[in-house]
Amino acid sequence: MEDYNRPSSYLDDPPNSRLFLVTSKSITEDTIRERFAPFGEVQDIWVVKDKQTKESKGVSFVKFAKSSQACNAMEEMHGKCLVEGTKPIKVFIAQSRSSGSHRDVEDEELTRIFVMIPKTFTEEDLKETFKTYGDIEYAIVIKNKSTGESKGLGYVRFHKPSQAAKAIENCDKTFRAILAEPRTKNSSADNDYFSNQRSDHVGNEPGLSAYPFGAESSSYAAGDGWNSDMITRCLMVSSRVPVAQEQIYSLFDLIPGMEYCEMQRDQYGFSKGQAMIRYSNLGSAVYAKEKLNGFEYPPGNRLSVAFIDDGEDRTSPVGKMAMQLVAAQMMSMVWNGPSGAQLMKTTAGYAASSLPQKPRVQTDVVLPSHKKLAAPDSVVKERLFVIFNPSPLPVDILEDVFCRFGSLVEVYLVPGRNVGYIKYADRKHANDAMAALHGKVLPHWHKSLSDMTHDFDMTGRIFTMTRPHSYGQ
DNA sequence: CGACGGGACGC
DNA sequence: CGACGGGACGC
């Protein structure tokens, strides 16, 4: 609730909630209040008077809490005679104080609304949806002129301003209903925003990952980490803050082939903030260092990962070349999908059958089955705030993950930030998602069993979820 | 460390 | 014809 007793806080908020009255000079504030109060919450009445004579200039303003109240009062009171023997009053929606214009606001400008609708919405759907707010003159869906496909936008023209105002105030907020700007010939509105937007699924093309080779892997491209230094199957993980062995285990076990993980402890058994990891093959170790060196775990704490001597001699030129080949194949697997993985199994000596399945713990996430999304115009009952580390995953991947808890309405990533919002139609589903994913690392993730054209690397992305601060529900 | 998008009509 | 006051912003 705004405090409308504080004058500086109100201009014309909400829009079109203030009336401009032309009356006989004899009409008083009391009379106006008496006749306009029945239409709603009158927040302010101001009868304009001459500074010197204090005589009314026959002009008044009546501020309502809602536009629909003001519109209804206008419709009912325009042309009425407030006091016997005085001239009929005129009632208009007042021009906003900042506009400076004194032109009457026409009904034309107050009866047509502009809405966002599902692409599947027909004009009949539109009419059906909005007729509850009043008589509709027409409802049209904006379509692509050549293809005839809906742009997901529409106009609804009502007969009365109060009906349009009611629609704007009360319709589902996903319609984002606003008053339509009157049409002009100068319309630079040929911008084809929506049709241009549809073909942005680049990240789904096989071989065209959302994380192109090199973008996250400076050491590979720059060649600083691994071609000059030792490469082994053993890694030392160092952390400034104590991290439980289970956490380290879970993290490094996300990469297949881990066969050993142990915290280094001092003589009293206290953790020294270091862990030793061994993989069954070079490729896994290279990959683990590549992905987890510098990774923040827990958030704010950078893990450092380095090769340590595993006692094998790989100093010969041939050995080095073999290692580089292995490393390159690991990388190609990461970014190019199962064909690469196939390569790894044979060349890097990793075979699923040769490794006992380790029990997954802690950071591994078992996801429910895929569920249908909620209708796009569903009321959002709960929203999760998500922080990604180090960076957000592609929206389509996130949708695939978050839809599995049910009633997902939308995944929205804040542009240029590592945060986003996950909207659910059902509070329980949001809570389930939060319970399952809060603080978790999503492992190497297969988009679906039936669509194994490629898999996505989710390793190293930690979700933190909370309810957003204040969300008008 | 990490906070809130997108929108326009053949005369 | 008929267009913009009063009061005091907040920790």
Coordinates of C-alpha atoms (C1' of nucleotides) in Angstrom, one line a residue:
Chain A
M1 CA 0.0 0.0 0.0
E2 CA 1.4 3.4 -0.9
D3 CA 1.0 6.3 1.3
Y4 CA -1.0 8.8 -0.7
N5 CA -1.1 11.2 2.2
R6 CA 2.5 11.9 1.1
P7 CA 2.0 14.1 -1.9
S8 CA 5.4 13.7 -3.4
S9 CA 4.7 10.0 -3.7
Y10 CA 1.9 10.3 -6.1
L11 CA 1.9 11.6 -9.6
D12 CA -0.6 9.5 -11.4
D13 CA -0.1 6.1 -9.9
P14 CA -1.6 3.9 -11.1
P15 CA -1.9 5.4 -14.6
N16 CA -5.3 6.8 -15.5
S17 CA -6.6 6.8 -11.9
R18 CA -7.1 10.5 -11.7
L19 CA -10.2 12.4 -13.0
F20 CA -10.3 15.9 -14.5
L21 CA -13.7 17.5 -13.8
V22 CA -15.2 20.6 -15.3
T23 CA -18.1 21.9 -13.2
S24 CA -19.9 25.0 -12.3
K25 CA -17.8 27.3 -10.0
S26 CA -20.3 26.7 -7.3
I27 CA -19.6 23.0 -6.9
T28 CA -17.7 22.2 -3.7
E29 CA -15.3 19.6 -2.7
D30 CA -17.9 18.1 -0.3
T31 CA -20.4 17.7 -3.2
I32 CA -17.8 16.1 -5.4
R33 CA -16.7 13.7 -2.6
E34 CA -20.3 12.7 -1.9
R35 CA -21.0 11.9 -5.5
F36 CA -17.7 10.2 -6.4
A37 CA -17.0 8.2 -3.3
P38 CA -19.4 5.5 -4.3
F39 CA -17.2 4.5 -7.2
G40 CA -14.2 3.5 -5.2
E41 CA -11.4 4.6 -2.9
V42 CA -11.1 8.4 -3.3
Q43 CA -7.6 9.3 -2.3
D44 CA -7.6 13.0 -3.0
I45 CA -9.9 15.7 -4.2
W46 CA -8.7 19.1 -5.3
V47 CA -10.9 21.9 -6.4
V48 CA -8.8 24.4 -8.3
K49 CA -9.3 27.9 -7.0
D50 CA -8.1 31.4 -7.9
K51 CA -5.1 32.3 -5.7
Q52 CA -6.4 35.7 -4.8
T53 CA -10.2 35.4 -4.7
K54 CA -10.2 31.8 -3.6
E55 CA -13.1 31.3 -6.0
S56 CA -13.4 28.0 -7.7
K57 CA -12.2 28.0 -11.3
G58 CA -14.7 25.3 -12.1
V59 CA -12.0 22.7 -12.4
S60 CA -11.4 19.8 -10.1
F61 CA -9.3 16.6 -9.8
V62 CA -10.4 13.4 -8.2
K63 CA -7.7 10.8 -7.5
F64 CA -8.9 7.2 -7.1
A65 CA -6.9 4.2 -6.0
K66 CA -7.5 2.3 -9.2
S67 CA -7.9 3.2 -12.8
S68 CA -11.1 1.1 -13.1
Q69 CA -12.7 3.1 -10.3
A70 CA -11.8 6.4 -12.0
C71 CA -13.0 5.1 -15.4
N72 CA -16.3 3.8 -13.9
A73 CA -16.9 7.1 -12.1
M74 CA -16.2 9.0 -15.4
E75 CA -18.6 6.8 -17.3
E76 CA -21.3 7.2 -14.7
M77 CA -20.9 10.8 -13.8
H78 CA -20.0 12.5 -17.1
G79 CA -22.9 14.8 -18.1
K80 CA -24.6 14.6 -14.7
C81 CA -25.9 17.6 -12.9
L82 CA -24.5 17.6 -9.4
V83 CA -26.7 20.4 -8.0
E84 CA -30.1 21.4 -9.3
G85 CA -29.8 24.4 -11.5
T86 CA -26.1 24.0 -12.3
K87 CA -24.6 22.9 -15.6
P88 CA -23.9 19.3 -16.3
I89 CA -20.3 18.3 -15.4
K90 CA -17.7 17.0 -17.7
V91 CA -15.5 14.1 -16.5
F92 CA -12.3 12.9 -18.2
I93 CA -9.3 10.9 -17.2
A94 CA -6.8 13.5 -16.3
Q95 CA -3.7 13.9 -18.4
S96 CA -0.7 12.6 -16.4
R97 CA 0.9 15.5 -14.5
S98 CA 4.2 15.0 -16.2
S99 CA 2.8 15.0 -19.7
G100 CA 2.0 18.7 -19.8
S101 CA -0.7 18.2 -22.3
H102 CA -4.2 19.5 -21.7
R103 CA -5.9 17.7 -24.5
D104 CA -8.8 15.5 -23.4
V105 CA -7.9 11.8 -23.1
E106 CA -10.2 10.0 -25.5
D107 CA -12.0 6.8 -24.8
E108 CA -10.2 5.5 -27.9
E109 CA -7.0 5.6 -25.9
L110 CA -8.6 3.8 -22.9
T111 CA -10.5 0.9 -24.4
R112 CA -7.9 -1.2 -26.3
I113 CA -5.4 -3.4 -24.4
F114 CA -2.3 -5.0 -25.7
V115 CA -1.5 -8.5 -24.4
M116 CA 1.1 -11.3 -24.7
I117 CA -0.5 -14.6 -25.3
P118 CA 0.5 -18.2 -26.0
K119 CA 1.3 -18.7 -29.7
T120 CA -1.5 -21.3 -29.8
F121 CA -4.1 -18.7 -28.8
T122 CA -6.7 -17.9 -31.4
E123 CA -8.8 -14.8 -31.5
E124 CA -11.7 -16.8 -30.1
D125 CA -9.5 -17.9 -27.2
L126 CA -8.6 -14.3 -26.7
K127 CA -12.2 -13.2 -26.7
E128 CA -13.2 -16.0 -24.4
T129 CA -10.4 -15.1 -22.0
F130 CA -11.2 -11.4 -21.7
K131 CA -15.0 -11.3 -22.1
T132 CA -15.3 -11.7 -18.3
Y133 CA -14.1 -8.1 -18.0
G134 CA -16.7 -6.6 -20.3
D135 CA -18.2 -6.5 -23.8
I136 CA -15.5 -6.9 -26.4
E137 CA -15.7 -5.0 -29.6
Y138 CA -13.0 -7.2 -31.2
A139 CA -10.0 -9.3 -30.4
I140 CA -7.2 -9.8 -32.8
V141 CA -4.0 -11.8 -32.8
I142 CA -0.9 -10.3 -34.3
K143 CA 0.4 -12.6 -37.0
N144 CA 3.3 -12.8 -39.3
K145 CA 1.9 -11.4 -42.5
S146 CA 3.6 -14.0 -44.8
T147 CA 3.4 -17.2 -42.8
G148 CA 0.2 -16.4 -40.8
E149 CA 1.8 -17.7 -37.6
S150 CA 0.9 -15.9 -34.4
K151 CA 3.5 -13.6 -32.9
G152 CA 2.1 -14.3 -29.4
L153 CA 0.6 -10.8 -29.1
G154 CA -2.9 -9.5 -29.4
Y155 CA -5.2 -6.6 -29.0
V156 CA -8.6 -6.6 -27.3
R157 CA -10.9 -3.6 -27.8
F158 CA -13.6 -3.1 -25.1
H159 CA -16.6 -0.8 -25.3
K160 CA -15.8 1.1 -22.1
P161 CA -12.6 2.3 -20.5
S162 CA -13.6 0.7 -17.1
Q163 CA -13.7 -2.7 -18.8
A164 CA -10.2 -2.3 -20.3
A165 CA -9.0 -1.1 -16.9
K166 CA -10.6 -4.1 -15.1
A167 CA -8.9 -6.4 -17.6
I168 CA -5.5 -4.9 -17.0
E169 CA -6.0 -4.9 -13.3
N170 CA -7.4 -8.4 -12.9
C171 CA -6.2 -10.6 -15.8
D172 CA -3.5 -13.2 -15.3
K173 CA -0.2 -11.4 -15.0
T174 CA 1.4 -13.5 -17.6
F175 CA -0.7 -11.7 -20.2
R176 CA 1.2 -8.5 -19.3
A177 CA -1.8 -6.5 -20.3
I178 CA -1.3 -2.9 -20.8
L179 CA -3.2 -0.2 -22.6
A180 CA -2.4 -0.2 -26.3
E181 CA -0.8 2.8 -27.8
P182 CA -3.1 4.3 -30.4
R183 CA -2.1 3.4 -33.9
T184 CA 0.0 6.0 -35.7
K185 CA 1.2 6.1 -39.3
N186 CA 4.6 6.9 -38.1
S187 CA 4.7 3.4 -36.6
S188 CA 8.2 2.1 -36.4
A189 CA 6.5 -1.0 -35.2
D190 CA 7.5 -3.2 -38.2
N191 CA 10.3 -4.5 -36.0
D192 CA 9.9 -8.3 -36.2
Y193 CA 11.1 -8.9 -32.7
F194 CA 9.4 -12.2 -32.1
S195 CA 10.0 -13.9 -35.4
N196 CA 13.6 -13.0 -35.2
Q197 CA 13.8 -14.6 -31.8
R198 CA 12.7 -18.0 -32.6
S199 CA 15.8 -19.5 -34.2
D200 CA 18.2 -19.1 -31.3
H201 CA 18.7 -22.8 -30.5
V202 CA 22.3 -22.8 -31.6
G203 CA 23.4 -24.7 -28.5
N204 CA 21.4 -27.7 -29.6
E205 CA 23.2 -28.4 -32.9
P206 CA 25.4 -31.4 -32.6
G207 CA 29.0 -30.4 -32.4
L208 CA 28.0 -26.8 -31.7
S209 CA 28.2 -26.7 -27.9
A210 CA 27.0 -23.8 -26.0
Y211 CA 30.5 -23.8 -24.6
P212 CA 32.8 -23.9 -27.6
F213 CA 36.1 -25.5 -27.3
G214 CA 38.6 -23.3 -25.6
A215 CA 36.2 -20.9 -24.1
E216 CA 36.4 -22.5 -20.7
S217 CA 39.7 -24.1 -21.2
S218 CA 42.5 -21.6 -21.5
S219 CA 45.1 -24.1 -20.5
Y220 CA 44.3 -26.4 -23.4
A221 CA 44.4 -23.6 -26.0
A222 CA 47.3 -21.8 -24.5
G223 CA 49.1 -25.0 -23.9
D224 CA 50.4 -23.9 -20.5
G225 CA 49.3 -26.7 -18.2
W226 CA 49.9 -30.0 -19.7
N227 CA 52.2 -30.2 -22.7
S228 CA 55.3 -29.0 -20.9
D229 CA 54.5 -30.4 -17.4
M230 CA 54.1 -33.8 -16.2
I231 CA 50.9 -35.6 -16.8
T232 CA 49.9 -38.5 -14.6
R233 CA 46.9 -40.4 -13.4
C234 CA 47.4 -38.9 -9.9
L235 CA 46.1 -35.5 -8.7
M236 CA 46.6 -33.5 -5.6
V237 CA 43.7 -31.4 -4.6
S238 CA 44.4 -28.5 -2.3
S239 CA 41.8 -26.4 -0.5
R240 CA 42.2 -23.4 1.8
V241 CA 39.2 -24.3 3.8
P242 CA 38.5 -27.8 5.1
V243 CA 36.5 -29.9 2.8
A244 CA 35.2 -33.3 3.8
Q245 CA 36.6 -36.2 1.9
E246 CA 33.1 -37.2 0.9
Q247 CA 32.7 -33.9 -0.9
I248 CA 36.0 -34.2 -2.7
Y249 CA 35.2 -37.8 -3.6
S250 CA 31.8 -36.9 -5.0
L251 CA 33.3 -34.1 -7.0
F252 CA 36.1 -36.1 -8.6
D253 CA 33.9 -39.1 -9.0
L254 CA 31.8 -37.2 -11.4
I255 CA 34.6 -38.0 -13.8
P256 CA 34.5 -41.6 -14.7
G257 CA 37.5 -43.7 -13.8
M258 CA 38.3 -42.5 -10.3
E259 CA 39.8 -45.4 -8.4
Y260 CA 41.2 -43.8 -5.3
C261 CA 40.5 -40.7 -3.1
E262 CA 42.0 -39.9 0.2
M263 CA 42.4 -36.9 2.3
Q264 CA 45.9 -36.2 3.5
R265 CA 46.0 -35.9 7.3
D266 CA 48.6 -34.8 9.7
Q267 CA 49.9 -37.0 12.5
Y268 CA 46.9 -36.1 14.7
G269 CA 44.5 -37.0 12.1
F270 CA 43.5 -33.5 11.1
S271 CA 42.9 -32.7 7.5
K272 CA 45.7 -30.8 5.8
G273 CA 43.4 -29.4 3.2
Q274 CA 44.7 -31.8 0.6
A275 CA 43.5 -34.9 -1.1
M276 CA 45.1 -37.4 -3.3
I277 CA 43.1 -38.7 -6.3
R278 CA 44.0 -41.4 -8.7
Y279 CA 42.2 -42.3 -11.9
S280 CA 42.4 -45.5 -13.9
N281 CA 43.6 -43.6 -17.0
L282 CA 45.4 -40.5 -18.0
G283 CA 42.4 -39.1 -19.9
S284 CA 40.2 -39.0 -16.9
A285 CA 43.0 -37.3 -14.8
V286 CA 43.6 -34.7 -17.5
Y287 CA 39.9 -34.0 -17.7
A288 CA 39.5 -33.8 -14.0
K289 CA 42.3 -31.3 -13.7
E290 CA 41.0 -29.4 -16.6
K291 CA 37.5 -29.1 -15.1
L292 CA 38.2 -28.8 -11.4
N293 CA 41.4 -26.9 -11.1
G294 CA 40.2 -23.4 -9.9
F295 CA 36.7 -24.7 -9.4
E296 CA 35.0 -23.0 -6.5
Y297 CA 34.0 -25.5 -4.0
P298 CA 32.4 -24.6 -1.7
P299 CA 31.5 -21.3 -3.4
G300 CA 34.2 -18.8 -2.7
N301 CA 36.9 -21.4 -2.2
R302 CA 39.0 -22.2 -5.2
L303 CA 40.3 -25.8 -5.4
S304 CA 43.7 -26.2 -6.8
V305 CA 44.3 -29.4 -8.7
A306 CA 47.7 -30.5 -9.9
F307 CA 49.3 -33.7 -11.3
I308 CA 51.6 -35.6 -8.9
D309 CA 54.0 -38.3 -9.7
D310 CA 52.4 -41.7 -10.2
G311 CA 55.6 -43.5 -10.6
E312 CA 55.3 -44.2 -14.3
D313 CA 57.8 -43.0 -16.8
R314 CA 56.3 -41.0 -19.7
T315 CA 59.2 -38.9 -20.6
S316 CA 59.9 -40.3 -24.0
P317 CA 58.7 -38.2 -27.0
V318 CA 56.4 -41.1 -28.0
G319 CA 54.9 -41.2 -24.5
K320 CA 54.3 -37.4 -24.6
M321 CA 52.6 -37.6 -27.9
A322 CA 50.4 -40.4 -26.7
M323 CA 49.4 -38.3 -23.7
Q324 CA 48.6 -35.4 -25.8
L325 CA 46.4 -37.6 -28.0
V326 CA 44.6 -38.9 -25.0
A327 CA 44.1 -35.5 -23.6
A328 CA 42.8 -34.2 -27.0
Q329 CA 40.4 -37.1 -27.2
M330 CA 39.1 -36.4 -23.7
M331 CA 38.4 -32.8 -24.6
S332 CA 36.7 -33.8 -27.8
M333 CA 34.5 -36.1 -25.8
V334 CA 33.6 -33.4 -23.5
W335 CA 32.5 -31.1 -26.2
N336 CA 31.4 -33.3 -29.0
G337 CA 29.5 -36.1 -27.3
P338 CA 29.3 -39.8 -27.3
S339 CA 31.4 -40.5 -30.3
G340 CA 34.2 -38.9 -28.4
A341 CA 33.3 -41.0 -25.4
Q342 CA 33.5 -44.1 -27.5
L343 CA 37.0 -43.0 -28.5
M344 CA 38.0 -42.6 -25.0
K345 CA 36.9 -46.0 -23.9
T346 CA 39.0 -47.7 -26.5
T347 CA 42.0 -45.5 -26.6
A348 CA 42.3 -44.3 -23.0
G349 CA 41.7 -47.8 -21.7
Y350 CA 38.5 -46.9 -19.9
A351 CA 35.8 -49.5 -20.2
A352 CA 32.6 -49.3 -18.3
S353 CA 32.6 -53.0 -17.7
S354 CA 36.1 -53.0 -16.2
L355 CA 35.1 -50.5 -13.5
P356 CA 32.8 -51.5 -10.7
Q357 CA 30.0 -49.0 -10.4
K358 CA 30.8 -46.8 -7.4
P359 CA 28.0 -45.8 -5.1
R360 CA 27.0 -42.2 -5.9
V361 CA 27.0 -39.9 -2.9
Q362 CA 26.1 -36.3 -1.9
T363 CA 26.7 -34.2 -5.0
D364 CA 25.3 -36.6 -7.5
V365 CA 21.7 -35.9 -8.4
V366 CA 19.2 -38.5 -9.3
L367 CA 16.6 -36.7 -11.3
P368 CA 12.9 -37.6 -11.6
S369 CA 11.5 -38.4 -15.0
H370 CA 10.8 -35.8 -17.6
K371 CA 7.5 -33.9 -17.1
K372 CA 5.4 -31.7 -19.2
L373 CA 5.7 -28.0 -18.7
A374 CA 2.8 -26.1 -17.1
A375 CA 0.7 -24.0 -19.5
P376 CA 2.6 -20.8 -20.3
D377 CA -0.1 -18.6 -18.8
S378 CA -0.2 -20.5 -15.5
V379 CA -0.1 -18.5 -12.4
V380 CA 3.3 -18.6 -10.9
K381 CA 2.9 -19.8 -7.4
E382 CA 6.6 -20.1 -6.5
R383 CA 9.8 -18.9 -7.9
L384 CA 13.3 -20.1 -7.1
F385 CA 16.3 -17.9 -7.2
V386 CA 19.3 -19.8 -8.6
I387 CA 23.0 -18.9 -8.5
F388 CA 25.2 -20.7 -10.9
N389 CA 28.9 -21.3 -10.5
P390 CA 30.9 -20.6 -12.5
S391 CA 28.3 -19.7 -15.1
P392 CA 24.7 -20.6 -16.1
L393 CA 23.9 -23.6 -18.2
P394 CA 21.9 -23.2 -21.4
V395 CA 18.3 -22.5 -20.8
D396 CA 17.1 -25.6 -22.7
I397 CA 19.2 -27.8 -20.4
L398 CA 17.9 -26.0 -17.3
E399 CA 14.4 -26.5 -18.6
D400 CA 15.1 -30.2 -19.0
V401 CA 16.3 -30.5 -15.5
F402 CA 13.8 -28.3 -13.7
C403 CA 10.7 -29.6 -15.5
R404 CA 11.2 -32.9 -13.9
F405 CA 9.8 -31.8 -10.6
G406 CA 6.5 -30.8 -12.3
S407 CA 4.6 -27.6 -13.2
L408 CA 7.6 -25.7 -14.5
V409 CA 6.4 -22.5 -16.0
E410 CA 9.6 -20.8 -17.1
V411 CA 13.4 -20.7 -16.7
Y412 CA 14.7 -17.1 -16.8
L413 CA 18.4 -16.3 -16.7
V414 CA 19.3 -12.7 -15.8
P415 CA 21.3 -11.5 -18.8
G416 CA 25.0 -11.1 -18.1
R417 CA 24.7 -12.5 -14.5
N418 CA 25.2 -15.9 -13.0
V419 CA 21.7 -16.0 -11.6
G420 CA 18.3 -16.9 -12.7
Y421 CA 14.7 -17.6 -11.7
I422 CA 12.8 -20.8 -12.0
K423 CA 9.1 -20.4 -12.0
Y424 CA 6.6 -23.0 -10.9
A425 CA 2.9 -23.2 -11.0
D426 CA 2.9 -25.4 -7.9
R427 CA 4.7 -24.5 -4.8
K428 CA 5.3 -28.1 -3.9
H429 CA 7.2 -28.8 -7.2
A430 CA 9.4 -25.7 -6.6
N431 CA 10.2 -27.0 -3.1
D432 CA 11.0 -30.5 -4.5
A433 CA 13.3 -29.0 -7.0
M434 CA 15.0 -26.9 -4.3
A435 CA 15.3 -29.9 -2.0
A436 CA 16.8 -32.0 -4.8
L437 CA 19.2 -29.5 -6.3
H438 CA 20.1 -27.0 -3.7
G439 CA 23.9 -26.8 -3.4
K440 CA 24.3 -29.7 -5.8
V441 CA 26.6 -30.3 -8.7
L442 CA 24.9 -31.6 -11.7
P443 CA 27.0 -34.3 -13.2
H444 CA 27.9 -35.1 -16.8
W445 CA 24.4 -35.0 -18.0
H446 CA 22.7 -36.9 -20.8
K447 CA 20.0 -34.8 -22.2
S448 CA 17.7 -37.8 -22.6
L449 CA 18.1 -41.4 -23.3
S450 CA 16.2 -41.2 -26.6
D451 CA 18.2 -38.2 -27.8
M452 CA 21.8 -39.2 -27.3
T453 CA 23.2 -37.1 -30.1
H454 CA 25.3 -35.4 -27.6
D455 CA 25.6 -34.9 -23.9
F456 CA 26.1 -31.8 -21.9
D457 CA 28.8 -31.1 -19.4
M458 CA 27.3 -29.8 -16.3
T459 CA 30.2 -30.5 -14.1
G460 CA 31.3 -27.7 -12.0
R461 CA 28.1 -25.9 -11.7
I462 CA 26.7 -25.5 -8.3
F463 CA 23.2 -24.4 -7.7
T464 CA 22.1 -22.4 -4.8
M465 CA 18.5 -21.9 -4.4
T466 CA 16.4 -19.7 -2.3
R467 CA 13.0 -18.1 -2.5
P468 CA 13.4 -14.7 -4.0
H469 CA 12.9 -11.7 -1.8
S470 CA 9.4 -10.4 -2.0
Y471 CA 7.6 -11.5 -5.1
G472 CA 4.2 -10.1 -5.5
Q473 CA 2.0 -13.1 -5.6
Chain B
dC1 C1' 28.8 -13.7 -4.0
dG2 C1' 24.1 -13.1 -6.1
dA3 C1' 18.6 -10.2 -7.8
dC4 C1' 14.1 -9.2 -11.7
dG5 C1' 13.0 -9.6 -19.4
dG6 C1' 10.2 -9.4 -23.4
dG7 C1' 5.8 -5.7 -26.4
dA8 C1' 2.9 -3.3 -31.5
dC9 C1' -1.2 -3.2 -35.5
dG10 C1' -1.5 -3.3 -44.1
dC11 C1' -5.7 1.7 -45.5
Chain C
dC1 C1' -15.8 26.6 -22.1
dG2 C1' -11.6 23.9 -18.8
dA3 C1' -5.4 21.8 -16.4
dC4 C1' -2.2 21.3 -11.6
dG5 C1' -2.2 22.6 -4.3
dG6 C1' -1.0 21.2 0.2
dG7 C1' 2.7 19.2 2.7
dA8 C1' 7.3 17.4 3.7
dC9 C1' 10.0 13.1 1.5
dG10 C1' 13.6 8.8 6.0
dC11 C1' 17.3 6.0 9.0

